[in-house]
Coordinates of C-alpha atoms in Angstrom, one line a residue:
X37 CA -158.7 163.6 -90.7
X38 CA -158.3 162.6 -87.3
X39 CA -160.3 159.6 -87.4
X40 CA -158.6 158.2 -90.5
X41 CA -155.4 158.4 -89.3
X42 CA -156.4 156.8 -86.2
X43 CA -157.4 153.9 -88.4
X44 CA -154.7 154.1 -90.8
X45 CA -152.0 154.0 -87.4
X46 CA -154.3 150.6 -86.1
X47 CA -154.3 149.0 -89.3
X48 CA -150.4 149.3 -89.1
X49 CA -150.2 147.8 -85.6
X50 CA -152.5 144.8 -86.4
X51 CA -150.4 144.2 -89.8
X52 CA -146.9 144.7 -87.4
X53 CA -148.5 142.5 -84.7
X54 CA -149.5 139.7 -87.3
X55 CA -146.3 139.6 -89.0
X56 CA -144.8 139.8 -85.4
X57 CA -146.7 136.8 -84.8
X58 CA -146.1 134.8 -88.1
X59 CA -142.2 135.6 -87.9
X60 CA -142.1 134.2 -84.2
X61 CA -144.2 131.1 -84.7
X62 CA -141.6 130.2 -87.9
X63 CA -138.8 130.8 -85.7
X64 CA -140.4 128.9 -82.9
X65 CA -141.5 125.9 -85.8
X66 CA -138.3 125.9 -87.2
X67 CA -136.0 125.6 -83.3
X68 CA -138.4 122.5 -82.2
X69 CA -138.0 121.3 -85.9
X70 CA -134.1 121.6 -84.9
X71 CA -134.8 120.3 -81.4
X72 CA -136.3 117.0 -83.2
X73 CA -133.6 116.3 -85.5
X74 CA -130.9 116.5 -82.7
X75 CA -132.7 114.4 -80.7
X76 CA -133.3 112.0 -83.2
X77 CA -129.3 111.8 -84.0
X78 CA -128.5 111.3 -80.7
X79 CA -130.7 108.5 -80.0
X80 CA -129.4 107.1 -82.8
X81 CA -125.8 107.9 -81.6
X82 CA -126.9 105.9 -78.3
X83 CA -128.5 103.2 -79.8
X84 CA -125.6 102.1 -82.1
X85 CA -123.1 102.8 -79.5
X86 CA -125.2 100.5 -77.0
X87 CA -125.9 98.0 -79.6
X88 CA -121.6 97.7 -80.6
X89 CA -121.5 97.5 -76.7
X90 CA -123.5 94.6 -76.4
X91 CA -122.0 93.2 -79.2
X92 CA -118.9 93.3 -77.8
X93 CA -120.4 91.8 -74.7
X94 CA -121.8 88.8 -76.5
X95 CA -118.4 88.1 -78.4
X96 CA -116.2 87.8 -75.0
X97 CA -119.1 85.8 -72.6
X98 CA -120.4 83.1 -73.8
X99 CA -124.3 82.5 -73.2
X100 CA -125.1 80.2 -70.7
X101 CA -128.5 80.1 -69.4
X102 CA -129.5 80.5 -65.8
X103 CA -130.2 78.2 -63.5
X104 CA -133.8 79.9 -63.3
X105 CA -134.4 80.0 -66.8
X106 CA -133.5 76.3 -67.2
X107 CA -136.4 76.2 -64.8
X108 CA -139.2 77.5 -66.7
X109 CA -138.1 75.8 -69.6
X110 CA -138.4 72.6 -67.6
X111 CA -141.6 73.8 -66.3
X112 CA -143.2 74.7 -69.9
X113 CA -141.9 71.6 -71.3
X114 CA -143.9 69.6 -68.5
X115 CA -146.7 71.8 -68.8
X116 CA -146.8 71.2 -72.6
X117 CA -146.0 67.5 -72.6
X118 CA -149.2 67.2 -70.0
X119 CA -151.2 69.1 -72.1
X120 CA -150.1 67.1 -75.5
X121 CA -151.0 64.0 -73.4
X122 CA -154.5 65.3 -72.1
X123 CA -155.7 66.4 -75.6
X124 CA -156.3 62.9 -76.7
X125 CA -158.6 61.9 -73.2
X126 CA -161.9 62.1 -73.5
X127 CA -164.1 64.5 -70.8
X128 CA -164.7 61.6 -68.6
X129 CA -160.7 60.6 -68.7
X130 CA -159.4 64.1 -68.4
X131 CA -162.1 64.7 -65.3
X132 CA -160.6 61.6 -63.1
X133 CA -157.3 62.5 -64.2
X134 CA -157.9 66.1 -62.4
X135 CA -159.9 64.8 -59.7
X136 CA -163.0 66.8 -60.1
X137 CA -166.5 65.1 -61.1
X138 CA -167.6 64.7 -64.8
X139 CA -170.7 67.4 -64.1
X140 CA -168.5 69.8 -63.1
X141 CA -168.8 73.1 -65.6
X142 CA -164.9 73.6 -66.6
X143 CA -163.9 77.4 -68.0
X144 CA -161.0 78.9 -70.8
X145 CA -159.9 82.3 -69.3
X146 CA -157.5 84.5 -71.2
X147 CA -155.3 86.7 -69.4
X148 CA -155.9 89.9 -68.5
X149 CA -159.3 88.9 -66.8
X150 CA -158.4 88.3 -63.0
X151 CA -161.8 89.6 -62.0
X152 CA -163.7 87.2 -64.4
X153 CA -161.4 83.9 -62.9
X154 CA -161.7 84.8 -59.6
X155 CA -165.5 84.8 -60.1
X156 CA -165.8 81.6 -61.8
X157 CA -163.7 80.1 -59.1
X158 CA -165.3 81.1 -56.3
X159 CA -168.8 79.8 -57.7
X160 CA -167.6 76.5 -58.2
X161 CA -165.8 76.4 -61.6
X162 CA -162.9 74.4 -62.1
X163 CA -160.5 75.9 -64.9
X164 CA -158.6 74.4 -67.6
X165 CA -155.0 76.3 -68.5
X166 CA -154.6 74.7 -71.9
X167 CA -156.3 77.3 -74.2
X168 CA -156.1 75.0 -77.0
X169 CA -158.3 72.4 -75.4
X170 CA -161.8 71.5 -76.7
X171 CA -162.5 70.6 -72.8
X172 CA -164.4 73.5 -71.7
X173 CA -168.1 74.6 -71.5
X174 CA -167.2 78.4 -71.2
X175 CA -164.0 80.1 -72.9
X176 CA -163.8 83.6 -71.7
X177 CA -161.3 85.6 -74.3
X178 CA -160.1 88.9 -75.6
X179 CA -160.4 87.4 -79.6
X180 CA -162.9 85.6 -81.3
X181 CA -161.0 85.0 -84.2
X182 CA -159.1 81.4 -83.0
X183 CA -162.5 80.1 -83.1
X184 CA -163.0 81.0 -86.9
X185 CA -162.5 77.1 -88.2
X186 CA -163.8 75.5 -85.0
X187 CA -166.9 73.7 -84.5
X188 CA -168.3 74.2 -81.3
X189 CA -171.0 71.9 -79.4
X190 CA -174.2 73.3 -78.2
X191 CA -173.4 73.1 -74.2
X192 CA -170.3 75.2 -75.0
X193 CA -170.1 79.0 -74.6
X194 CA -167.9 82.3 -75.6
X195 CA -168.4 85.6 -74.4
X196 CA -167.9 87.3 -78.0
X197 CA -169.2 86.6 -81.1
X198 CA -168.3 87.3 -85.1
X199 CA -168.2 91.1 -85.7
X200 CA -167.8 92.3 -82.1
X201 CA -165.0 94.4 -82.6
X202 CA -167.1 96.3 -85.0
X203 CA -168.7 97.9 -82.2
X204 CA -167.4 96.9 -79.0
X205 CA -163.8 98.2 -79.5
X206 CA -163.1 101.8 -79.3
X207 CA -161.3 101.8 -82.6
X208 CA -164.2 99.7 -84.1
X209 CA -167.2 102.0 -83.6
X210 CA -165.0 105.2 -84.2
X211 CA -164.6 104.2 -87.8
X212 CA -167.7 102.9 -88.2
X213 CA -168.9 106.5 -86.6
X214 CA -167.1 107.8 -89.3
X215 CA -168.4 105.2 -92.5
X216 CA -172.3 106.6 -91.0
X217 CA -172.6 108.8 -93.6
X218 CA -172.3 107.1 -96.7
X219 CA -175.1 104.9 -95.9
X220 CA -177.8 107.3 -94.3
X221 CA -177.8 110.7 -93.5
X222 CA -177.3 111.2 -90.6
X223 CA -174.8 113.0 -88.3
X224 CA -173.2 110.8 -86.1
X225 CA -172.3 113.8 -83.8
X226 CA -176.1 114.5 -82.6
X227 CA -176.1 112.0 -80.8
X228 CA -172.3 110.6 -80.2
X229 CA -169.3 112.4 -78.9
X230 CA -166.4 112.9 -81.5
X231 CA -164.0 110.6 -81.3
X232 CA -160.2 109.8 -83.3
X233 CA -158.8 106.7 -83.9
X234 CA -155.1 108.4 -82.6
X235 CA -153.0 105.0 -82.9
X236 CA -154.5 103.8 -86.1
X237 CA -152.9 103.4 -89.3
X238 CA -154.5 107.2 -90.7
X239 CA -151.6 109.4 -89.8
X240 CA -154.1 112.2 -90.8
X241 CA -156.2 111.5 -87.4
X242 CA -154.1 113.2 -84.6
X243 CA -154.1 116.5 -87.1
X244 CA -157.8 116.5 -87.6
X245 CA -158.0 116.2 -83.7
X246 CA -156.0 119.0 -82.8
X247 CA -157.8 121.2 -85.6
X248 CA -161.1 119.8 -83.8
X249 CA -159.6 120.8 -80.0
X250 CA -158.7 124.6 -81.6
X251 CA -161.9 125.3 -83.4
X252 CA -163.7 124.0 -80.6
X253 CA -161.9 126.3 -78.7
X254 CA -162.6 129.0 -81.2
X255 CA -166.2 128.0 -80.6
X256 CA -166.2 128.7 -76.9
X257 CA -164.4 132.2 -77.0
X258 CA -167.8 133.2 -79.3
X259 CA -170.0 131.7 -76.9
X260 CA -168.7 133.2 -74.0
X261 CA -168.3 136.7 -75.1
X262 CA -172.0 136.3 -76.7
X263 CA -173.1 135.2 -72.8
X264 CA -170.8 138.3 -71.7
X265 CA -172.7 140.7 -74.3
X266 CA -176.0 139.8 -72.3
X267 CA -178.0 142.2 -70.2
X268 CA -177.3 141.6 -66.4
X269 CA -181.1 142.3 -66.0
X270 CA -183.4 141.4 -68.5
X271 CA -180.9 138.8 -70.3
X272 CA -181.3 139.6 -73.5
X273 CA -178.7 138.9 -76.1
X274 CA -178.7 141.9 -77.9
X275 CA -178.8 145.7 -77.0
X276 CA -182.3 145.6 -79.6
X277 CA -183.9 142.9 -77.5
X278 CA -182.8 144.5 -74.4
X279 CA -186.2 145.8 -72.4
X280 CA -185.0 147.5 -69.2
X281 CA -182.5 149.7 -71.5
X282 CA -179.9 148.8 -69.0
X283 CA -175.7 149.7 -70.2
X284 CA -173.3 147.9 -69.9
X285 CA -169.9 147.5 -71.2
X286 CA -167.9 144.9 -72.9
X287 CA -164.4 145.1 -73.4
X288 CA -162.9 143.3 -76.7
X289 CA -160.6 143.1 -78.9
X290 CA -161.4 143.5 -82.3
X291 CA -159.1 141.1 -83.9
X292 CA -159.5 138.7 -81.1
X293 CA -163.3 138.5 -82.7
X294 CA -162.6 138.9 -85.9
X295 CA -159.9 136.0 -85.9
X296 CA -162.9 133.9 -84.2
X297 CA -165.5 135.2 -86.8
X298 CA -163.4 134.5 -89.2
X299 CA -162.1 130.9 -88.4
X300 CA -166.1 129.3 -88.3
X301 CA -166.6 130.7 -91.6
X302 CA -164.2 128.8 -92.7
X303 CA -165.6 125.9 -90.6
X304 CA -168.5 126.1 -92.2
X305 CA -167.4 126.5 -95.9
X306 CA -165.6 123.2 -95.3
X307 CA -168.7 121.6 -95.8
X308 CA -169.7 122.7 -99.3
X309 CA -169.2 120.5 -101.9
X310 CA -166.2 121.6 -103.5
X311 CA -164.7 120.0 -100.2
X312 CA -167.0 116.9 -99.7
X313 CA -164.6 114.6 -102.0
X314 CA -161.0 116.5 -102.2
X315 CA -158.2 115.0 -100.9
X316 CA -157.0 116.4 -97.4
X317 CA -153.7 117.7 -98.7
X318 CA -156.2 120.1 -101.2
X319 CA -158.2 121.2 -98.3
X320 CA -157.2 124.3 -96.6
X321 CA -156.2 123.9 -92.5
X322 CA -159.6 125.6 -90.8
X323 CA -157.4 127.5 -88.1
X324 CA -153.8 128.5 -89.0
X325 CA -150.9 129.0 -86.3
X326 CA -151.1 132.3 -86.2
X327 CA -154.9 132.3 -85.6
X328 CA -154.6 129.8 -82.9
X329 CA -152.2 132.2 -81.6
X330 CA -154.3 134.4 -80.9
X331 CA -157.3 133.0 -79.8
X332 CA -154.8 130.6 -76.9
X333 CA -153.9 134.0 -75.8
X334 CA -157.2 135.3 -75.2
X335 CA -158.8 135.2 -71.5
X336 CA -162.6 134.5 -71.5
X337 CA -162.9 136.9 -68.9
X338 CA -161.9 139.9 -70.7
X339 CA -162.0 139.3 -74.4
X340 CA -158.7 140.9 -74.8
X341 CA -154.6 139.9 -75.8
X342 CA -152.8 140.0 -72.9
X343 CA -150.1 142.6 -72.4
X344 CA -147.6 139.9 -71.8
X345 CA -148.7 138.7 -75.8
X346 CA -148.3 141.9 -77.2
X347 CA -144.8 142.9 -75.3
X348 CA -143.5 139.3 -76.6
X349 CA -144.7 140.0 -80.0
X350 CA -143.2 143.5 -80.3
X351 CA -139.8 142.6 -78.9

């Protein structure tokens, strides 16, 4: 019949258009794979010829060091020959020695706190730039751990304490997000936003947040046409539950939904238990290329592959 022809002449276009698509995002896969490794060779071309270069360089000059750099050396030396010398004063000692009064309150700041010093200054603080001196009553730094083996006195301070970076780092509380679950259950996205550790040792991180950014993607194309699918009047979300009876129209294509249908399925079965405790190389990717193909391609508006997708697939 008519009608099964129809379907057997789209069934061929969606199989052509697939293996379209497959066959393009291999060839495009395999050119940036290319792209990489020529890259790659010729940064490594530079870098040895740069490195002979200034081996070369180092053979015919000798290395004489610049009058400013014999400078700061002098200057460091000083600076650590008066800080050797101050470490064995007592408070009241070091105090004359500066020319400030035994009561007044003396501070540690680490670098990369210009706001903190500033502060502390400008209410009367007087600092102390050796960082390895016990004269202080409050050291202001990015690390607790240099204080692991020190004893401290009771009118001294530091802003952190043992086990802060568990939770006040962003790296810290994102794996300890992630450890939530084997102690309660509880979902740790109710009431956190996801978050990836994308510089940390896991290499697997950055590829679980790209498969997180497309099925969250995936997501949105469902909600949207779902929101698009409901009556202008009554609101309703289904043409059941509609009241006033009112028609309207939807364009949309079918595998654009049934790529989206298809990919939370398989975001849901991800959760079963025969996935719980595999290893991630055993666990199939939720979204493949060729899905996320399809769904980037898709505009919210109209539900439907653009002609520029379908002409570059074809040709």
């Amino acid at each position: 019949s008519e009608d099964q022809a129809r379907e057997e002449q789209e069934r061929k276009r969606r199989n052509a258009l697939a293996a379209a698509v497959r066959a393009r995002t291999q060839r495009e896969n395999l050119k940036r794979q290319q792209q990489l490794e020529e890259k790659r060779e010729e940064e490594a071309a530079e870098r040895a010829r740069l490195e002979e270069g200034a081996r070369r360089e180092a053979a015919k000059v000798p290395l004489v060091p610049t009058v400013w750099k014999k400078h700061q050396d002098a200057r460091e030396d000083d600076k650590k020959g008066r800080f050797d010398q101050e470490r064995t004063m007592d408070r009241e000692r070091w105090a004359q020695r500066r020319g400030i009064s035994l009561n007044t309150p003396v501070f540690v700041c680490s670098k990369g706190y210009p706001a903190v010093r500033e502060e502390l200054l400008r209410r009367g603080w007087f600092e102390n730039e050796d960082r390895e001196s016990d004269i202080w009553d409050m050291y202001f730094t990015m690390k607790v751990t240099p204080f692991i083996n020190k004893t401290l006195r009771e009118d001294q301070i530091v802003n952190r304490f043992f086990g802060t970076g568990e939770i006040c780092s962003k790296g810290g509380i994102c794996k300890n997000l992630r450890a939530v679950k084997w102690f309660d259950s509880v979902d740790p996205d109710t009431f956190f936003p996801r978050c990836y550790s994308l510089g940390g040792a896991d290499s697997n991180e950055y590829e679980e947040f790209a498969e997180d950014f497309r099925v969250t993607a995936t997501e949105r194309l469902l909600k949207a046409f779902r929101v698009a699918c409901a009556c202008p009047n009554c609101q309703a979300s289904t043409p059941a539950a509609c009241s006033c009876q009112a028609r309207h129209q939807v364009l949309a294509s079918p595998l654009v939904l049934r790529t989206a249908v298809r990919v939370c399925n398989k975001l849901v079965r991800r959760f079963n238990d025969d996935y719980v405790d595999a290893p991630s190389k055993f666990v199939p990717p939720v979204i493949t290329y060729l899905e996320w193909a399809i769904i980037k391609s898709v505009d919210l508006n109209h539900f439907e592959l653009p002609a520029s997708f379908v002409t570059r697939v074809r040709q």
